[in-house]
CSV table of C-alpha atoms in Angstrom, one decimal:
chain,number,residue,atom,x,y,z
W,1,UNK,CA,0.0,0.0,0.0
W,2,UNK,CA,1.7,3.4,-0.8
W,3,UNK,CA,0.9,6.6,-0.4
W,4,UNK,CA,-1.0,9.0,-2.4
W,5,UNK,CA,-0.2,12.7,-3.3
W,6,UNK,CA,-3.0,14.8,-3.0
W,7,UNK,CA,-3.2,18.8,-3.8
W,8,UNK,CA,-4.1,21.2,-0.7
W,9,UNK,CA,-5.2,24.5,-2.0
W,10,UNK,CA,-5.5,26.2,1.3
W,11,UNK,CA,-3.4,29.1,1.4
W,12,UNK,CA,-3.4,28.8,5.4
W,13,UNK,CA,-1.3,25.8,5.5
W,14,UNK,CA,1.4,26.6,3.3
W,15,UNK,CA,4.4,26.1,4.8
W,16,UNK,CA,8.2,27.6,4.4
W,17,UNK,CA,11.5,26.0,5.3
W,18,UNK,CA,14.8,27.6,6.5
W,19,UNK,CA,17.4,25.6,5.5
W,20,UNK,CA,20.5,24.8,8.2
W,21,UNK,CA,23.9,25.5,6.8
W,22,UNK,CA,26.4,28.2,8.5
W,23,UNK,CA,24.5,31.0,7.1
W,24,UNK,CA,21.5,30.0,9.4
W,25,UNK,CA,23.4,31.5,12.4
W,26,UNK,CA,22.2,34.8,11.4
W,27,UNK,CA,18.7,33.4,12.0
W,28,UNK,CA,17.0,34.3,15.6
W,29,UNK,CA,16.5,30.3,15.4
W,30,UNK,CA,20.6,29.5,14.9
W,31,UNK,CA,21.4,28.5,18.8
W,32,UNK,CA,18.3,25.9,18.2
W,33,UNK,CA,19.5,24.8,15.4
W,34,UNK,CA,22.6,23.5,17.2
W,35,UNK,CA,21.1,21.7,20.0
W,36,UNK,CA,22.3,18.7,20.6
W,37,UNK,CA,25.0,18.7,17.9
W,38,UNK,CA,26.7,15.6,17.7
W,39,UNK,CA,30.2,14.6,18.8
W,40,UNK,CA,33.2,15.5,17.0
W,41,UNK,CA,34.1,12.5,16.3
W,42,UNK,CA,31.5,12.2,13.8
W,43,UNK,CA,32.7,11.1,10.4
W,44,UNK,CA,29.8,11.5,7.9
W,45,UNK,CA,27.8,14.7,6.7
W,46,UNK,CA,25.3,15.4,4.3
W,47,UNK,CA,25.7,18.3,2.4
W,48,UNK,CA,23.4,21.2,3.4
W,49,UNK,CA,20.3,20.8,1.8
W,50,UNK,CA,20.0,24.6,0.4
W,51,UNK,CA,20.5,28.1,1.1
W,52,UNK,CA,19.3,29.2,4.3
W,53,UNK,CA,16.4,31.1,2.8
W,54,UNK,CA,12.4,31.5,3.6
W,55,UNK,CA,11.5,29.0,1.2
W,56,UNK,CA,7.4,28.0,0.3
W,57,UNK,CA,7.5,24.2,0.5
W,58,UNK,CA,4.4,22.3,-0.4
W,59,UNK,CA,1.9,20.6,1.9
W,60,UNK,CA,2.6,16.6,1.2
W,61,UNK,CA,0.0,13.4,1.6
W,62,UNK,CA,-1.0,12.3,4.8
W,63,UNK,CA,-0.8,8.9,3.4
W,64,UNK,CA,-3.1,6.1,4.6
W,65,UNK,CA,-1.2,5.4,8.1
W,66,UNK,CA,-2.1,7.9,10.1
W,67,UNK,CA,-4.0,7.4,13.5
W,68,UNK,CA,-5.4,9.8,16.0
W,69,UNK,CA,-4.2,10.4,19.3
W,70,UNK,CA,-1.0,9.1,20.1
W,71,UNK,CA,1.4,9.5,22.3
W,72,UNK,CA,3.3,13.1,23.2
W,73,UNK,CA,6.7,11.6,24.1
W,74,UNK,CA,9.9,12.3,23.4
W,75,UNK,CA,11.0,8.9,22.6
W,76,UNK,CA,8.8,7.0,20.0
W,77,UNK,CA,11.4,3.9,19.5
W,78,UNK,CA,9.6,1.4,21.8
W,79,UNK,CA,12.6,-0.9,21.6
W,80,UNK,CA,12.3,-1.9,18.2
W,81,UNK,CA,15.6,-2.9,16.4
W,82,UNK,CA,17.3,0.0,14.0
W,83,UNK,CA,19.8,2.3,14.1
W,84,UNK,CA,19.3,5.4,15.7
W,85,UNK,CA,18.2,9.0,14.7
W,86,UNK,CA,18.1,11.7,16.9
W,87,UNK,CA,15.4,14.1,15.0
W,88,UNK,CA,15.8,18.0,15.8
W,89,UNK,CA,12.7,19.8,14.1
W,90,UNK,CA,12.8,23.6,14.8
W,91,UNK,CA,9.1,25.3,13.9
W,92,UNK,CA,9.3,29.3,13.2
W,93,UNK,CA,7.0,31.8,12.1
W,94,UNK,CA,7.1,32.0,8.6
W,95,UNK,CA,6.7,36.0,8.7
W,96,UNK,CA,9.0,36.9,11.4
W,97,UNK,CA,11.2,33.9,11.6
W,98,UNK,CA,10.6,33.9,15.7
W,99,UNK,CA,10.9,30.5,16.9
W,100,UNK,CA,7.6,29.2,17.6
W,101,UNK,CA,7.4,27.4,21.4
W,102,UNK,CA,4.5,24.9,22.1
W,103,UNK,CA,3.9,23.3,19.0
W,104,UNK,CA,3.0,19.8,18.7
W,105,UNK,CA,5.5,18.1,16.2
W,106,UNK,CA,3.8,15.0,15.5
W,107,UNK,CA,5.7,12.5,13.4
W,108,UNK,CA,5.0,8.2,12.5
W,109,UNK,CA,7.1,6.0,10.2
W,110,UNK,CA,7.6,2.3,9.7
W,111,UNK,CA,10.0,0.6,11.4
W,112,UNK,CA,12.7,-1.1,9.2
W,113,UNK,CA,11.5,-4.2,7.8
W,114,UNK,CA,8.4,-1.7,6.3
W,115,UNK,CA,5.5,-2.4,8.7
W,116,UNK,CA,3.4,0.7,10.5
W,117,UNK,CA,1.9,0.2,13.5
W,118,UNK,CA,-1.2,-0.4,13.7
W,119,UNK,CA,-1.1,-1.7,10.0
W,120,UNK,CA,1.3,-5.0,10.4
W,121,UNK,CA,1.5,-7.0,7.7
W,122,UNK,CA,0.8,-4.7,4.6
W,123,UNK,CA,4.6,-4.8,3.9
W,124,UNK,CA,4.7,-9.1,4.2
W,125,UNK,CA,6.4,-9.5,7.4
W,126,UNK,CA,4.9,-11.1,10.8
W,127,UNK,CA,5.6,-8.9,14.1
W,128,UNK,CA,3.4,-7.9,17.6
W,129,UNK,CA,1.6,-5.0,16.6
W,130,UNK,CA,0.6,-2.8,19.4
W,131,UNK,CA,-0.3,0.2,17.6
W,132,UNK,CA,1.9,2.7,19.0
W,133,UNK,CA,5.5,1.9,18.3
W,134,UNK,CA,7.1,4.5,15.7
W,135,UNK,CA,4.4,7.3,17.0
W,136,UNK,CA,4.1,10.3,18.5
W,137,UNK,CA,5.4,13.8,19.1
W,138,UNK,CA,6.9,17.1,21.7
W,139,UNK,CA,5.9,20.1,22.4
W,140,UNK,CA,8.8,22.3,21.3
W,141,UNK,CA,10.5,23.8,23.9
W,142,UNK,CA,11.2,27.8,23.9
W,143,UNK,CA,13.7,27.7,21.0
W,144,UNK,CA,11.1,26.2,18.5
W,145,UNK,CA,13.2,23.0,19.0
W,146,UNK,CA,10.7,20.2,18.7
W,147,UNK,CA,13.8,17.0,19.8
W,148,UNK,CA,12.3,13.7,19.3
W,149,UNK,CA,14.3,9.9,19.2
W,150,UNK,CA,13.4,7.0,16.7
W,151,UNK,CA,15.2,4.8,14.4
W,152,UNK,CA,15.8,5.1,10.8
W,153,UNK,CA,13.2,4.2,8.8
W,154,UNK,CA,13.2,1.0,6.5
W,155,UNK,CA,11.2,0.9,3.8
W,156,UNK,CA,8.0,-0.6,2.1
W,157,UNK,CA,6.6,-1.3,-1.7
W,158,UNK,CA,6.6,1.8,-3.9
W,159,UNK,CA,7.9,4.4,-1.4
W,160,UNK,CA,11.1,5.7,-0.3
W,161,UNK,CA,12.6,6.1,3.3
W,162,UNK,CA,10.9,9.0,4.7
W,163,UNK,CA,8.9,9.9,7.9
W,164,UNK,CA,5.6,11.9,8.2
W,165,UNK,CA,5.3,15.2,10.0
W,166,UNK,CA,2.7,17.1,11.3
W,167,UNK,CA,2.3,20.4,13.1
W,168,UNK,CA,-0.3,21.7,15.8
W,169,UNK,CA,-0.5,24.4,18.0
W,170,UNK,CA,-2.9,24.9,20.8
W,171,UNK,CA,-3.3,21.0,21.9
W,172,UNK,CA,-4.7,20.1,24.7
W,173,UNK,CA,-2.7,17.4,27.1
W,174,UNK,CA,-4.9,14.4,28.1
W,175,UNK,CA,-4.3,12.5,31.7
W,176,UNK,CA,-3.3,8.9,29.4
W,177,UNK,CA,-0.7,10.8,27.6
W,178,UNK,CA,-1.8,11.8,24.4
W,179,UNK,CA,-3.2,15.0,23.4
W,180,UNK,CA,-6.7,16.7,21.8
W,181,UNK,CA,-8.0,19.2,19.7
W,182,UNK,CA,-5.7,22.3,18.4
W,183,UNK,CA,-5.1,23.6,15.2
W,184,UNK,CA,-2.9,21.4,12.5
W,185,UNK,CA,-0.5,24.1,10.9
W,186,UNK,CA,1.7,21.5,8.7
W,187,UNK,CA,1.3,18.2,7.2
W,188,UNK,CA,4.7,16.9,5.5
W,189,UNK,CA,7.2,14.8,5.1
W,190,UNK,CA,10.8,14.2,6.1
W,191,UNK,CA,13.3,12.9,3.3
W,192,UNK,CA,16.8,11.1,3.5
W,193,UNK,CA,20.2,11.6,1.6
W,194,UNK,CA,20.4,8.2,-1.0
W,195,UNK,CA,24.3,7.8,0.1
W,196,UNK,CA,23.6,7.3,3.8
W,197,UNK,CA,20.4,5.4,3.1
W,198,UNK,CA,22.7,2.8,1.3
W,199,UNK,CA,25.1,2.3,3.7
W,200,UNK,CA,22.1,1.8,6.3
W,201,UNK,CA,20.4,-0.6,4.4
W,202,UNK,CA,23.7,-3.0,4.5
W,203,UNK,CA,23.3,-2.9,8.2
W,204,UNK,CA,20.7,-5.7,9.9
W,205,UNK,CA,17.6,-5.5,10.7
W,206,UNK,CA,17.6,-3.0,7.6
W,207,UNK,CA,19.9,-5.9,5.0
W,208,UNK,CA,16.7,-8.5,6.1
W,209,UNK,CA,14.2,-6.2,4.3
W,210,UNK,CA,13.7,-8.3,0.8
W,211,UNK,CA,11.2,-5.8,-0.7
W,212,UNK,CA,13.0,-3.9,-3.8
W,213,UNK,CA,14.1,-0.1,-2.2
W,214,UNK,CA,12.4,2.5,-4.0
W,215,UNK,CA,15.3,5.2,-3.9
W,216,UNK,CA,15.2,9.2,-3.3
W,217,UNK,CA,15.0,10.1,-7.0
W,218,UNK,CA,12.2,7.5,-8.2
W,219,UNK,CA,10.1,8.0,-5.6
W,220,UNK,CA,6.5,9.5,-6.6
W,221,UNK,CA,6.3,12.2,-3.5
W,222,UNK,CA,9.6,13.6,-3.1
W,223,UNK,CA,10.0,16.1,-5.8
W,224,UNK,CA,14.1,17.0,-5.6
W,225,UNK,CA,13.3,19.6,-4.0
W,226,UNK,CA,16.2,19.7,-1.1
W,227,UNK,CA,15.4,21.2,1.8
W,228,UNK,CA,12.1,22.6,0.6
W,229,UNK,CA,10.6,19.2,0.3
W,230,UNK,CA,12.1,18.2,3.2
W,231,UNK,CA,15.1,16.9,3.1
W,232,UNK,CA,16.8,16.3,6.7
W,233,UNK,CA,20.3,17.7,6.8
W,234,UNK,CA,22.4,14.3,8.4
W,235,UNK,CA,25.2,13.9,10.7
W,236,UNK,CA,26.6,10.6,11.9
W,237,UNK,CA,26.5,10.5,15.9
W,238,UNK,CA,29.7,8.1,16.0
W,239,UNK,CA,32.4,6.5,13.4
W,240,UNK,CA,30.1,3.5,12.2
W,241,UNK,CA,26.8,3.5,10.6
W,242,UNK,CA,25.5,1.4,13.1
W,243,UNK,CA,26.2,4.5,16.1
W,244,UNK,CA,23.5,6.2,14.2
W,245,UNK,CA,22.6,9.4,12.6
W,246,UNK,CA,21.2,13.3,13.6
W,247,UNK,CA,18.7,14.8,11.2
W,248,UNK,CA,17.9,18.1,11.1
W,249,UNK,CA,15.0,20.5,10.0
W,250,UNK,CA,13.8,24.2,10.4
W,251,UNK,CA,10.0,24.3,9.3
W,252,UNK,CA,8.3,27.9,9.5
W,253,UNK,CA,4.8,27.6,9.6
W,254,UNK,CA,1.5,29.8,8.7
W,255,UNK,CA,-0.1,30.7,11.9
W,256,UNK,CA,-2.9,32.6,9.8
């Protein structure tokens, strides 16, 4: 089952990206943009995405996996076997570039051999399903800096690695841990440099995936679009593959 672009028309959700790179440190949002940068020691880098300019980028597909109400956490892993990625999504306003505190930056992705929760199966493997794992989302904190840890995505029939993104502002906490109502500002998706996404898919669990890999430039969502269709900026944590990866973002959103 793969996802299906659709076309959103309303002007209200239109989002714009600021691209990381050194010139971002002009940016009100630059000392965000460096939380938790990763250790020296860190041997691999993908090349800035684009220039650090207020970019529009379009609204892309919800796709057919989405569920209501999960979790707000900061961790979304749930144990399940990848390597890891240590997201760092900073939302700003799209007029004035002022980082934008108490959003709700939800995001959801398959887990490497290609299954969702809560949809086990459609990608041909057999694993507990509890309908949670890969889910959920932050609040940002008072730098716009929404800091959320998964795993790399694997990937499934027709699509390429990516995980889904979605902003809210004005959610309301629930006592189970979840959240309710609010206003959804952004619905996108977040997109992975091919030459990292190769060496990943060498490493186990990712090497037992059999389904063909549908790669960055034949997939039918991504659009080559950098940074402005949401390609993550990438830095390795440690000296192998396997130590893991950060992945980087600034969205500005509408508030209209």
């Amino acid at each position: 089952m793969t996802d299906t672009p659709e076309v959103r028309s309303n002007v209200a959700r239109r989002t714009v990206l600021i691209a990381t790179g050194a010139t971002a440190a002009t940016l009100a949002v630059g000392a965000a943009a460096a939380h938790e940068a990763p250790t020296t020691e860190a041997a691999e880098t993908a090349p800035v995405a684009a220039a650090a300019v207020c970019t529009l980028t379009k609204e892309m597909t919800e796709g057919p996996y989405y569920l209501d109400g999960q979790l707000v956490r900061a961790d979304i892993s749930e144990g399940k076997p990848g390597i890891p990625l240590k997201l760092a999504l900073t939302v700003v306003d799209d007029d004035t570039c002022a980082p934008l505190s108490n959003a709700l930056v939800e995001i959801w992705h398959c887990d490497a051999l290609g299954e969702y929760s809560g949809f086990v199966g459609n990608n041909g493997h057999n694993e507990p399903d509890n309908g949670t794992f890969l889910r959920g989302g932050v609040l940002t904190n008072s730098s716009g800096v929404a800091n959320i840890t998964t795993i790399y995505p694997g990937w499934y029939r027709g699509r390429c690695i990516h995980i889904h993104v979605k902003v809210h502002t004005n959610v309301t906490l629930t006592s189970d841990g979840s959240f309710t109502g609010g206003q959804e500002l952004h619905t996108g998706q977040l997109f992975f440099d091919e030459a990292i996404t190769r060496r990943v898919a060498t490493v186990s669990p990712y090497s037992t995936n059999t389904v063909t890999r549908t790669t960055l430039a034949q997939d039918s969502i991504y659009d080559d679009g950098g940074a402005a269709s949401g390609l993550l900026t990438l830095t390795a944590l440690g000296s192998s593959t396997s130590a893991g990866y950060g992945g980087k973002l600034t969205l500005g959103v509408e508030r209209g």
